[in-house]
PDB file of C-alpha atoms in Angstrom:
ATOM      1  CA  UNK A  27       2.934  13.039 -17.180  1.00  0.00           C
ATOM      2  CA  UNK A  28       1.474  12.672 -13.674  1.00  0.00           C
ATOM      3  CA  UNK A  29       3.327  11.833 -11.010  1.00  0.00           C
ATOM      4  CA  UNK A  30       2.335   9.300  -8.612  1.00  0.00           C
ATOM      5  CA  UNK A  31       3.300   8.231  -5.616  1.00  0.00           C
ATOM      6  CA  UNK A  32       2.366   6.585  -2.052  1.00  0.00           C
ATOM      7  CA  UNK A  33       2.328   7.644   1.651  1.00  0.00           C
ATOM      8  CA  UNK A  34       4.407   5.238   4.556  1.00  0.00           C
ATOM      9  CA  UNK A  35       1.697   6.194   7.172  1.00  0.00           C
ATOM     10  CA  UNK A  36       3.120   7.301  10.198  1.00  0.00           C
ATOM     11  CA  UNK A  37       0.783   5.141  12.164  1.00  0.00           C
ATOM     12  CA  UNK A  38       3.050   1.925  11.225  1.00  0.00           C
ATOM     13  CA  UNK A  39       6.521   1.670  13.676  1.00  0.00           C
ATOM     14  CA  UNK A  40       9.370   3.211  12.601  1.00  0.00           C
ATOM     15  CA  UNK A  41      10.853  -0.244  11.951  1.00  0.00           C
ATOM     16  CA  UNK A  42       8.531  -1.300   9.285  1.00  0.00           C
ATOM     17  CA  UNK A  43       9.875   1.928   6.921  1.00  0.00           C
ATOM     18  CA  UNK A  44      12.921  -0.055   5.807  1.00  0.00           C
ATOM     19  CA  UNK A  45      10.921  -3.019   4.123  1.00  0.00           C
ATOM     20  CA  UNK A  46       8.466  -0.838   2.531  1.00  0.00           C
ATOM     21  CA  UNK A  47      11.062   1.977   1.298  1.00  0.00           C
ATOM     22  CA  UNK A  48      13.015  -0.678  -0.682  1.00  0.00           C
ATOM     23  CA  UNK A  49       9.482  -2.165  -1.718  1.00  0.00           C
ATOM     24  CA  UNK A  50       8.821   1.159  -3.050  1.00  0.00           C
ATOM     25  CA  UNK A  51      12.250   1.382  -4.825  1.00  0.00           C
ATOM     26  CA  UNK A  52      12.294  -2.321  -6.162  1.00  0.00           C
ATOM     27  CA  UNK A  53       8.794  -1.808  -7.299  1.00  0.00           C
ATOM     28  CA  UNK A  54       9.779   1.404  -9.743  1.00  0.00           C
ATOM     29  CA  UNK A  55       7.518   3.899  -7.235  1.00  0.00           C
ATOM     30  CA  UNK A  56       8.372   7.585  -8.530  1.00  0.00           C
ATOM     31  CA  UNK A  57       8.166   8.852  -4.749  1.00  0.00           C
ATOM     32  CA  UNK A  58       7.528   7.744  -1.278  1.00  0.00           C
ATOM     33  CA  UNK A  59       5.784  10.471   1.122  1.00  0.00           C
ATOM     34  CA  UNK A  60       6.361  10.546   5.088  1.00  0.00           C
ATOM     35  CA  UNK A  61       4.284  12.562   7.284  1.00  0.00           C
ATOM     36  CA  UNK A  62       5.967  14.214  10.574  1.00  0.00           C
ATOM     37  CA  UNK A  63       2.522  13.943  12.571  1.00  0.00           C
ATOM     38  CA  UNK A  64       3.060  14.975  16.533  1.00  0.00           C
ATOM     39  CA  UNK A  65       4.133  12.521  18.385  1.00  0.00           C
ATOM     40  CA  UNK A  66       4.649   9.860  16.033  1.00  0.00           C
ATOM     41  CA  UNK A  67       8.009   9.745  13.825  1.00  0.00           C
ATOM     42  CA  UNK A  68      10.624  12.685  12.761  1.00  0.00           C
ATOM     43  CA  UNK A  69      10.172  13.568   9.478  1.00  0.00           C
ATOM     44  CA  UNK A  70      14.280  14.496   8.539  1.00  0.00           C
ATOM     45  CA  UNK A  71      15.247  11.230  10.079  1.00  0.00           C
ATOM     46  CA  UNK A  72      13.229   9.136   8.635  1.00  0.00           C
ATOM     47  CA  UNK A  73      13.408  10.630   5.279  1.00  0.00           C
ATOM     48  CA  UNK A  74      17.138  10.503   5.881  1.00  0.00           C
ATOM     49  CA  UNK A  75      16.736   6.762   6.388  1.00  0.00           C
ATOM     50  CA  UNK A  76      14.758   5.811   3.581  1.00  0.00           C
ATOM     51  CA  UNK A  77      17.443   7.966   1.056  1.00  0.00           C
ATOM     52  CA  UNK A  78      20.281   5.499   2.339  1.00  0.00           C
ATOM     53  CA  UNK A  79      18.278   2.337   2.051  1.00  0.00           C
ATOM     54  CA  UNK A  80      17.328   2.882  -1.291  1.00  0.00           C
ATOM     55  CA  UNK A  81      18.811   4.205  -4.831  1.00  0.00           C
ATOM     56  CA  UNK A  82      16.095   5.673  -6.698  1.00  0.00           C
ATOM     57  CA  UNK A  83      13.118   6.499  -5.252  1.00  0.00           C
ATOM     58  CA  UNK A  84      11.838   9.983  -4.444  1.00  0.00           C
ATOM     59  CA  UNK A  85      11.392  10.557  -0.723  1.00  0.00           C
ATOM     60  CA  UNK A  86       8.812  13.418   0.428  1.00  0.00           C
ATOM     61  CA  UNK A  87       8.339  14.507   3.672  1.00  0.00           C
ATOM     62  CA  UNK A  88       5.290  16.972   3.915  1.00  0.00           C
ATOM     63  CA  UNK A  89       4.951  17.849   6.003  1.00  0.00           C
ATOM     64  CA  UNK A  90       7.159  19.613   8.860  1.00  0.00           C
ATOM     65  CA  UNK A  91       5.200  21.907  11.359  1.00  0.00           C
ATOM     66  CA  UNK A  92       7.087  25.252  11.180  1.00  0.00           C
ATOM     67  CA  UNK A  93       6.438  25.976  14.882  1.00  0.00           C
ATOM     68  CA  UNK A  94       8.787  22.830  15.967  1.00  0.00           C
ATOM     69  CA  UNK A  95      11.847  24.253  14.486  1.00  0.00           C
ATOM     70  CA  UNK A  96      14.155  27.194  13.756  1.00  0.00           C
ATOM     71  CA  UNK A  97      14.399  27.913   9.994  1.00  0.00           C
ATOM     72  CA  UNK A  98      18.116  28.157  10.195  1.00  0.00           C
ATOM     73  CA  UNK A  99      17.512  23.944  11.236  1.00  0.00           C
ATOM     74  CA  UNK A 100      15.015  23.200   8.495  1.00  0.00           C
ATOM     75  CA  UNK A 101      17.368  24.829   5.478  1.00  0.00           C
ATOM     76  CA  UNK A 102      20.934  23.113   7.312  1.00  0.00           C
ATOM     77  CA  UNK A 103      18.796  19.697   7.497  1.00  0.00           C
ATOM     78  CA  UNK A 104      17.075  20.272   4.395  1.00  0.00           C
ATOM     79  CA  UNK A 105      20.485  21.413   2.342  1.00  0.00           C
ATOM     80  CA  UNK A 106      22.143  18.116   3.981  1.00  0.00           C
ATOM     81  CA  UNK A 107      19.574  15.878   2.203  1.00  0.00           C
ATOM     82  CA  UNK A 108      19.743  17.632  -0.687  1.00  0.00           C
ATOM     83  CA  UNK A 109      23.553  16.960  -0.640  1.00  0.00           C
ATOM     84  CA  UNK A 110      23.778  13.355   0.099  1.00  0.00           C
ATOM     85  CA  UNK A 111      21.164  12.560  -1.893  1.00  0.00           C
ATOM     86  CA  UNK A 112      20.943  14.858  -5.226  1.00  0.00           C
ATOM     87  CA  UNK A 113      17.536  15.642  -6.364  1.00  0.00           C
ATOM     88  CA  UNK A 114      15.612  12.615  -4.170  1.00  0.00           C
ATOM     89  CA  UNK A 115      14.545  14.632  -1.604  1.00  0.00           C
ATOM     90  CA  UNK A 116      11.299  16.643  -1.129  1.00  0.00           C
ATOM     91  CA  UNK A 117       9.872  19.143   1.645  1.00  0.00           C
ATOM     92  CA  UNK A 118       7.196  20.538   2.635  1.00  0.00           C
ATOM     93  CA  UNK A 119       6.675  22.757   5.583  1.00  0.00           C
ATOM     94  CA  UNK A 120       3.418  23.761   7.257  1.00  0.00           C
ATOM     95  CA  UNK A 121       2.009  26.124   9.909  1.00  0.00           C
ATOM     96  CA  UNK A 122       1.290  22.666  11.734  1.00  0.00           C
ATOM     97  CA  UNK A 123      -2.114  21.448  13.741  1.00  0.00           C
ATOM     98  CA  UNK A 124      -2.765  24.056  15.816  1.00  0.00           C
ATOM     99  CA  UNK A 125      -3.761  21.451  19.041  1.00  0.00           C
ATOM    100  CA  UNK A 126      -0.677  19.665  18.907  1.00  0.00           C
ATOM    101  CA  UNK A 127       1.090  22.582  19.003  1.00  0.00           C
ATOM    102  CA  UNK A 128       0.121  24.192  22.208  1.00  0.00           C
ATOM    103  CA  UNK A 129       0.622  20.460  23.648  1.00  0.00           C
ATOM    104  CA  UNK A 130       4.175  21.135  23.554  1.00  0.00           C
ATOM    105  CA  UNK A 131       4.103  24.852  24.112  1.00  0.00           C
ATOM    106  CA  UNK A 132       5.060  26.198  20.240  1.00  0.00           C
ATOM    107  CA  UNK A 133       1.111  27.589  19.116  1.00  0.00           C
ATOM    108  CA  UNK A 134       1.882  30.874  17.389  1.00  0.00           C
ATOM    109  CA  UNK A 135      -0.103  33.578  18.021  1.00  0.00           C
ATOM    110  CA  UNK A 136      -0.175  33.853  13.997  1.00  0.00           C
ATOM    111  CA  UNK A 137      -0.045  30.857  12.223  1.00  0.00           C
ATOM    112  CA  UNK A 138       0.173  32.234   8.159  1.00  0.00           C
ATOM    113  CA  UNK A 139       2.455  35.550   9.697  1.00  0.00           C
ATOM    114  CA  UNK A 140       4.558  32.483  10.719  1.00  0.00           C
ATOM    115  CA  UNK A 141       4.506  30.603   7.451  1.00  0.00           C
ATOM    116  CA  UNK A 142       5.441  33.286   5.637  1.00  0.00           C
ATOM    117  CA  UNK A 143       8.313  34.588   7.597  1.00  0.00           C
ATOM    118  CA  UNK A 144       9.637  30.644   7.759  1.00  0.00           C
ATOM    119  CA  UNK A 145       8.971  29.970   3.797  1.00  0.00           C
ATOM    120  CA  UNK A 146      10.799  33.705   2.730  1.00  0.00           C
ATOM    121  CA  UNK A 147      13.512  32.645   5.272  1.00  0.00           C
ATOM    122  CA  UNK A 148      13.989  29.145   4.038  1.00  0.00           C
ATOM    123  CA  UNK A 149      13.837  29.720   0.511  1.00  0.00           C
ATOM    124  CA  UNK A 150      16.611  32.506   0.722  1.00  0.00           C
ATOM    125  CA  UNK A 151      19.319  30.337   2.808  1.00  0.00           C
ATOM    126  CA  UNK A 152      18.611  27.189   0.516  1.00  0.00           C
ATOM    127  CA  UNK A 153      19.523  29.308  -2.306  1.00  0.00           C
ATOM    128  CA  UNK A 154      23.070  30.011  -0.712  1.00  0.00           C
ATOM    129  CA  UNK A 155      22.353  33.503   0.115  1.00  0.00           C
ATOM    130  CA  UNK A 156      23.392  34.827   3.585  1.00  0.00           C
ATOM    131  CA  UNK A 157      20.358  36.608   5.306  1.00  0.00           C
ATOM    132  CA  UNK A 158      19.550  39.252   7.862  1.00  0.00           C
ATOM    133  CA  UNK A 159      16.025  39.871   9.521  1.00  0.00           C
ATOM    134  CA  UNK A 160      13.804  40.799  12.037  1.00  0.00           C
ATOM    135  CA  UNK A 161      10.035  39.259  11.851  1.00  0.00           C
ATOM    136  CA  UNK A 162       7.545  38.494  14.297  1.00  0.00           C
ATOM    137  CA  UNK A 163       8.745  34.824  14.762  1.00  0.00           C
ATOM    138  CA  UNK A 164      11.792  34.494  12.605  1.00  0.00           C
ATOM    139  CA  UNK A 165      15.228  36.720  13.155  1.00  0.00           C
ATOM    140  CA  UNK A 166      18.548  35.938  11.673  1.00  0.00           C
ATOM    141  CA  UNK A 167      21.660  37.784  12.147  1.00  0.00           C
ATOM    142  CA  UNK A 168      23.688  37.206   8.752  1.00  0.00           C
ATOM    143  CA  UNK A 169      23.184  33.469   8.562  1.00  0.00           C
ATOM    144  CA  UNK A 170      24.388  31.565   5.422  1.00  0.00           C
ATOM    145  CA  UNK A 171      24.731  27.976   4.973  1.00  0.00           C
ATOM    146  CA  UNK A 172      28.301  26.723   4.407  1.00  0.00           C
ATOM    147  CA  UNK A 173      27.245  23.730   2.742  1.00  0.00           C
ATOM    148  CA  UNK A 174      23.672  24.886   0.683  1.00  0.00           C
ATOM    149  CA  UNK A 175      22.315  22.777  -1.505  1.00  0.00           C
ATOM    150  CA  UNK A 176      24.351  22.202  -4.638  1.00  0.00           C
ATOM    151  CA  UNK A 177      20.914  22.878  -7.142  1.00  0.00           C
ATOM    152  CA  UNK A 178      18.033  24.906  -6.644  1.00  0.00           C
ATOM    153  CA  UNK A 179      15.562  23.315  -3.938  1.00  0.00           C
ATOM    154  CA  UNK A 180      12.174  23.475  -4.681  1.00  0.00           C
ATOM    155  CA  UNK A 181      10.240  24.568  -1.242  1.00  0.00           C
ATOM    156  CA  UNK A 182       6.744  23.048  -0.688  1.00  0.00           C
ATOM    157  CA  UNK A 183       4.086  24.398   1.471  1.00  0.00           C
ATOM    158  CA  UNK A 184       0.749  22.994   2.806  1.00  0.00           C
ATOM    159  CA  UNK A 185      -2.098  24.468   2.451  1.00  0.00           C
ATOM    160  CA  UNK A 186      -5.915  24.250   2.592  1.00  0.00           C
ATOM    161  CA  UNK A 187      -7.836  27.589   3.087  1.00  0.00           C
ATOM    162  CA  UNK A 188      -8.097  30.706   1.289  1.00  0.00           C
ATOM    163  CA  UNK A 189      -5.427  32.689   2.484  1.00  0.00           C
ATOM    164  CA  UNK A 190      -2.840  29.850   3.219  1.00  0.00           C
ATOM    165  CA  UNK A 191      -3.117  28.767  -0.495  1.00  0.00           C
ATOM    166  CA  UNK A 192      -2.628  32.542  -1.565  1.00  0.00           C
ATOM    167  CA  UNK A 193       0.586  32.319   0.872  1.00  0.00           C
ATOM    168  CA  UNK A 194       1.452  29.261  -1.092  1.00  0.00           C
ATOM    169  CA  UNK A 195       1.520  30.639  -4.283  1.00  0.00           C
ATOM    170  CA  UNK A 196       3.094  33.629  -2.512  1.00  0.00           C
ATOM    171  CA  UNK A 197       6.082  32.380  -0.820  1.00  0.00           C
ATOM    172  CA  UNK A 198       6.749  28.629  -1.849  1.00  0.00           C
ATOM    173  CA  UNK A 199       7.516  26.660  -4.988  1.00  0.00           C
ATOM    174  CA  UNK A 200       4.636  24.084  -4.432  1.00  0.00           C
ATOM    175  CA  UNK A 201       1.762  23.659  -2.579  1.00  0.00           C
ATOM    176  CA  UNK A 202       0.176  20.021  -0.695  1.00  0.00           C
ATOM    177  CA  UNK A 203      -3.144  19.654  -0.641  1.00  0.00           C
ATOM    178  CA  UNK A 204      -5.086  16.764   1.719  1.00  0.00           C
ATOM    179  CA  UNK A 205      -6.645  13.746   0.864  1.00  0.00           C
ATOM    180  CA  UNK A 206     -10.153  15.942   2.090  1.00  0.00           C
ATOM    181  CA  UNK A 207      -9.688  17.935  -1.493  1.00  0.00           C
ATOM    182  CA  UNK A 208     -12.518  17.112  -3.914  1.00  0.00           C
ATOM    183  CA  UNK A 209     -11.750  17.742  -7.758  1.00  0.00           C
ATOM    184  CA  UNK A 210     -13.739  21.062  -7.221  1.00  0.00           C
ATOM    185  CA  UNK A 211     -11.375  21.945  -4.314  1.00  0.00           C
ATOM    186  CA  UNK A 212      -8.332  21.330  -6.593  1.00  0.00           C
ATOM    187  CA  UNK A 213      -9.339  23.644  -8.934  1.00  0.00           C
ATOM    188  CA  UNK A 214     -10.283  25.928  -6.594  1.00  0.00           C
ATOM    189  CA  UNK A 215      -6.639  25.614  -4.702  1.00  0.00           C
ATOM    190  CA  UNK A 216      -5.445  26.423  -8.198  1.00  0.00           C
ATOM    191  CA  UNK A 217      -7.266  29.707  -8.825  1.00  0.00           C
ATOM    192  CA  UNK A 218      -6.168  31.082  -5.063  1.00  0.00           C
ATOM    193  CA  UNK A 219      -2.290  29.739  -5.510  1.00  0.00           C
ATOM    194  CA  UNK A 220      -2.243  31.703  -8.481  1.00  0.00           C
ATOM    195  CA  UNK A 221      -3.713  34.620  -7.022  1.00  0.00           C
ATOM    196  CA  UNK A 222      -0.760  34.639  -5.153  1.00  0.00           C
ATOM    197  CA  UNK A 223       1.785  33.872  -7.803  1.00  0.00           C
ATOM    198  CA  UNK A 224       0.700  36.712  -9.235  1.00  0.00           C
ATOM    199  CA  UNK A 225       0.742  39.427  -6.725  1.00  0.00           C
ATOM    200  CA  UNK A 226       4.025  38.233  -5.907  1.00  0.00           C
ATOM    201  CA  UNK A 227       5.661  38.709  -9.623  1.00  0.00           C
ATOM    202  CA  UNK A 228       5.983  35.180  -9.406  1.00  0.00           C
ATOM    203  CA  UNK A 229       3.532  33.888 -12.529  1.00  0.00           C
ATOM    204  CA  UNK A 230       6.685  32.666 -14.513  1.00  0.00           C
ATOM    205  CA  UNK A 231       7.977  30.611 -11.886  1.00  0.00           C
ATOM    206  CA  UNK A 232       6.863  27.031 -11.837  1.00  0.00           C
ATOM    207  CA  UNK A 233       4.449  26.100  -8.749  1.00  0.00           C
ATOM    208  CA  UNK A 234       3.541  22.032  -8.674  1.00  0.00           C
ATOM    209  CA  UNK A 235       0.406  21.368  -6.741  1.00  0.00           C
ATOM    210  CA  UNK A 236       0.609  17.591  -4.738  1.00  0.00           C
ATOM    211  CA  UNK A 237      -2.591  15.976  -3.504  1.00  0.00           C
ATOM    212  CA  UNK A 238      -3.187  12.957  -1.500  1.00  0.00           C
ATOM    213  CA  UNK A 239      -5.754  11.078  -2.240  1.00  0.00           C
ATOM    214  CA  UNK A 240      -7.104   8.469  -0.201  1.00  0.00           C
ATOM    215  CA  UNK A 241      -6.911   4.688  -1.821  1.00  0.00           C
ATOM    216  CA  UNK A 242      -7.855   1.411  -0.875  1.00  0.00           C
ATOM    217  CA  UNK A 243      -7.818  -2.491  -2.759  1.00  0.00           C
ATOM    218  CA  UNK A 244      -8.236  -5.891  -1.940  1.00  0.00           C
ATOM    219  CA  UNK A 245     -10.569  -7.634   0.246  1.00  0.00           C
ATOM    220  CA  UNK A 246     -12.576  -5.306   2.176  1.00  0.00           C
ATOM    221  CA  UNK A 247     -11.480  -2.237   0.435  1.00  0.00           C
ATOM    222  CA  UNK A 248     -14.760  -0.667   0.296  1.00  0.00           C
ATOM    223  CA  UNK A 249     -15.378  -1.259   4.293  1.00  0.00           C
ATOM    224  CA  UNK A 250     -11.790   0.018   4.547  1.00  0.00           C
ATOM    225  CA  UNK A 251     -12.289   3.542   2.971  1.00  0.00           C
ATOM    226  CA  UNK A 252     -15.299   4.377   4.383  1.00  0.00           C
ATOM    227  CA  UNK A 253     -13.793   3.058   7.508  1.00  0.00           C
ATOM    228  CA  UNK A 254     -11.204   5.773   7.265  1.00  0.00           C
ATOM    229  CA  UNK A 255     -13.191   8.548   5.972  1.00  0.00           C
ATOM    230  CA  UNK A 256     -15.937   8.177   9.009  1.00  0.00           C
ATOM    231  CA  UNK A 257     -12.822   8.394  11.564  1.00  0.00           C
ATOM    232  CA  UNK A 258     -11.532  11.256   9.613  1.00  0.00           C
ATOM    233  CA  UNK A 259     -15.158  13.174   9.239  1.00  0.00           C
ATOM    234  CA  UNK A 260     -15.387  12.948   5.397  1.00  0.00           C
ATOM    235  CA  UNK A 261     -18.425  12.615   3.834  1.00  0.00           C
ATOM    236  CA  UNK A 262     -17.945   9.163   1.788  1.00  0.00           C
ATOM    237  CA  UNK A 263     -20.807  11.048  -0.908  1.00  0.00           C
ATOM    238  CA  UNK A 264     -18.210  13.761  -1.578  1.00  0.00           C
ATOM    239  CA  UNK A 265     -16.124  11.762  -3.669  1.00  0.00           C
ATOM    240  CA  UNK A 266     -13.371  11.845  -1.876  1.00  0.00           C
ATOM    241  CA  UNK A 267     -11.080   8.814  -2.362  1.00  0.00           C
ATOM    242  CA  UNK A 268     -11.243   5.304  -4.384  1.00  0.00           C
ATOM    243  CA  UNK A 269     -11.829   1.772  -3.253  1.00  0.00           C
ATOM    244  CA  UNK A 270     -11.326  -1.195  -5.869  1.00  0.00           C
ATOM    245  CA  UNK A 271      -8.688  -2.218  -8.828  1.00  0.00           C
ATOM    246  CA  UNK A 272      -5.966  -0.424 -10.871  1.00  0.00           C
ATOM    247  CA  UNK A 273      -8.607   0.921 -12.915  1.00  0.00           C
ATOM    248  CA  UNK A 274     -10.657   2.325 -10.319  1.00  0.00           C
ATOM    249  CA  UNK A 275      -8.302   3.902  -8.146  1.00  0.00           C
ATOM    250  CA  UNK A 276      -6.324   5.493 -11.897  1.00  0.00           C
ATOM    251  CA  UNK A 277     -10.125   7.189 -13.221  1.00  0.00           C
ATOM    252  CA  UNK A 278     -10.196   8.802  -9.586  1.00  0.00           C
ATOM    253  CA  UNK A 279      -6.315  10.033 -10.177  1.00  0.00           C
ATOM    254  CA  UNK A 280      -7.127  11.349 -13.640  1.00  0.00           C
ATOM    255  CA  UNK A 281      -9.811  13.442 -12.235  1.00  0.00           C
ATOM    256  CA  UNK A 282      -7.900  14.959  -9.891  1.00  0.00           C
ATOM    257  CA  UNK A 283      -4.622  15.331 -12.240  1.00  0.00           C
ATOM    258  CA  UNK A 284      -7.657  16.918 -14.955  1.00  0.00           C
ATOM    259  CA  UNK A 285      -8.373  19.427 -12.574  1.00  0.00           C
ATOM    260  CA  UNK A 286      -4.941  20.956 -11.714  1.00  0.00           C
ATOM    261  CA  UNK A 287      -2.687  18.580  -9.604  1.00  0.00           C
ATOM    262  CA  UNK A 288       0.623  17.315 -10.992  1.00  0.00           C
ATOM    263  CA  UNK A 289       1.316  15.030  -9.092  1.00  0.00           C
ATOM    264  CA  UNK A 290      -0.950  12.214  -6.353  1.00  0.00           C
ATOM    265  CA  UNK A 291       0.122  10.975  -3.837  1.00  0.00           C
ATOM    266  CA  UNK A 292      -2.378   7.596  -3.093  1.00  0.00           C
ATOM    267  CA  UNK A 293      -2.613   7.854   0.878  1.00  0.00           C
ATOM    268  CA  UNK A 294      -3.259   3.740   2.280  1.00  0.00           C
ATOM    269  CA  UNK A 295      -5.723   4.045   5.546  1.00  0.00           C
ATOM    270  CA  UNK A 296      -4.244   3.682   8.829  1.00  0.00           C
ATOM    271  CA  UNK A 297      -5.102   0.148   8.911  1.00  0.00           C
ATOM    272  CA  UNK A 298      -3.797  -0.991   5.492  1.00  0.00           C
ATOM    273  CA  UNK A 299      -2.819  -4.751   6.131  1.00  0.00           C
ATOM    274  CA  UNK A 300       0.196  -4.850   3.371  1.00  0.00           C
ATOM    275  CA  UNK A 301       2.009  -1.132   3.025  1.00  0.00           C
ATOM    276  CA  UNK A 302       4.691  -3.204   1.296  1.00  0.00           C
ATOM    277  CA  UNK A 303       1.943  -4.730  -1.323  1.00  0.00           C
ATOM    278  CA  UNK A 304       0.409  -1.320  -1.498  1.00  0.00           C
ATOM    279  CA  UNK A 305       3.270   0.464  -3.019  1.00  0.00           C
ATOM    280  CA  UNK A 306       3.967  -2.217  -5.837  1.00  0.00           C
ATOM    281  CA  UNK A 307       0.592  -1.809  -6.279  1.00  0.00           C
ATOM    282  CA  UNK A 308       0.775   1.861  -7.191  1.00  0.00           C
ATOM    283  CA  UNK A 309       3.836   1.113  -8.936  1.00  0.00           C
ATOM    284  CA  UNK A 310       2.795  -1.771 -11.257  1.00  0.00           C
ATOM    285  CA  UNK A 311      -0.330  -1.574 -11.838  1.00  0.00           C
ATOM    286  CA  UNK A 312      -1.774   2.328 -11.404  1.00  0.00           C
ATOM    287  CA  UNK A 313       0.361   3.750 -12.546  1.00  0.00           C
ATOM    288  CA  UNK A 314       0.403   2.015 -15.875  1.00  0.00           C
ATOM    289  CA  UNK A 315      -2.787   3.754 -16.628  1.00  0.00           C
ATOM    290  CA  UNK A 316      -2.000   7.031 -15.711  1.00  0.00           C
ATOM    291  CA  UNK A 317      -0.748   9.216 -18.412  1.00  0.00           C
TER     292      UNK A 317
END
């Protein structure tokens, strides 16, 4: 089956994650995605929020710029979740928007060098093993995690060119894709991640590819989308995206599900007037109709 999910957009307050986390978890949503965009929310605190105010749901955070933190901090605060909250909690890490990260003085000289170095790191003290090194951006003297998570933790990475998506199948367990991924791009993220996979030794390991995909209903929905896509500069003839009913917005998350992704994540626009109604209706009435 496909998963499916829904994205609290970081462009709402802080405040209003609380109402539409236990919307999401009333509703039956398999997960709930947060984004850590700079300089609008945290991504571990809120996802540590929305795991205490709810009991079921899935909470994803993809994705956390690399550049920002220490790896030693992502796997403690990543193993923590994991701990408190068995099996709800999903991350992503990525090499971050290059723009916002020379705002606050973290731009790597190397983004992917950095990526890699964070995602081998990570991966390693997640799976309780204690860990020496020496990169270009990461070095660890013999750090271990006294508390690690008490399963395996799968690792996601984001990713959108050619040799990013190689890294992905490389060094993480899962790769995000954007809601600017046509069908063909999907596909084509699958043929590079396993590229990777496989000159890594890592073809019999699974790798999950996540997409967002860009969804609008209700009055306006149409306006709304192509709202969003001209602030974003998306072509609305690419097919990126669906405006309209259950029915509509399920064909466009087949396609994409056809083509390689297991799971979507329906992304509301900036301006969505009901996140709350949104969610139930991914919940009750998408994802009815997606196998």
């Amino acid at each position: 089956m496909t998963g499916l999910g829904a994205v609290f957009r970081p462009q709402l307050p802080p405040e209003r994650l609380r109402a539409v986390a236990r919307a999401a978890d009333e509703a039956g949503l398999e997960e709930l995605w947060l984004w850590e965009d700079c300089f609008l929310e945290g991504g571990i605190s809120a996802a540590a929020a929305a795991l205490a105010w709810t009991e079921r749901v899935r909470i994803g955070v993809g994705l956390l710029p690399v550049p920002l933190r220490n790896v030693a901090v992502t796997a403690m605060e990543t193993a923590t979740l994991h701990r408190m909250f068995p099996g709800r909690a999903i991350v992503g890490v990525g090499h971050g928007v290059q723009a916002w990260m020379g705002q606050v003085g973290a731009r790597a000289e190397s983004p992917l060098t950095l990526l890699r170095e964070h995602l081998l790191a990570l991966r390693t003290l997640l799976s309780g093993e204690r860990l020496t090194t020496s990169g270009r951006y990461v070095r660890l003297d013999d750090v271990g995690l006294d508390w690690p998570p008490p399963a395996p933790v799968p690792v996601f990475a984001g990713a959108t060119g050619p040799r990013s998506l190689r890294l992905s199948g490389e060094a993480a367990d899962g790769t995000v894709l954007t809601a600017a991924t046509t069908v063909d791009g999907v596909r084509r993220a699958r043929r590079l991640i396993d590229e990777g996979r496989e000159s890594a030794g890592r073809t019999a390991d699974p790798h999950e590819v996540v997409v967002y995909l860009l969804a609008t209903t209700g009055p306006g929905a149409v306006a709304r989308l192509h709202a969003e896509q001209a602030g974003e500069g998306l072509d609305p003839a690419a097919g990126l995206g669906a405006a309209g009913d259950a029915g509509t917005v399920a064909k466009a998350v087949r396609r994409l599900a056809e083509a390689g992704a297991d799971r979507v994540i329906l992304q509301p626009t900036g301006e969505e007037p009901d996140p709350e109604g949104f969610v139930r209706f991914v919940a009750q009435e998408v994802r009815p109709l997606v196998p």
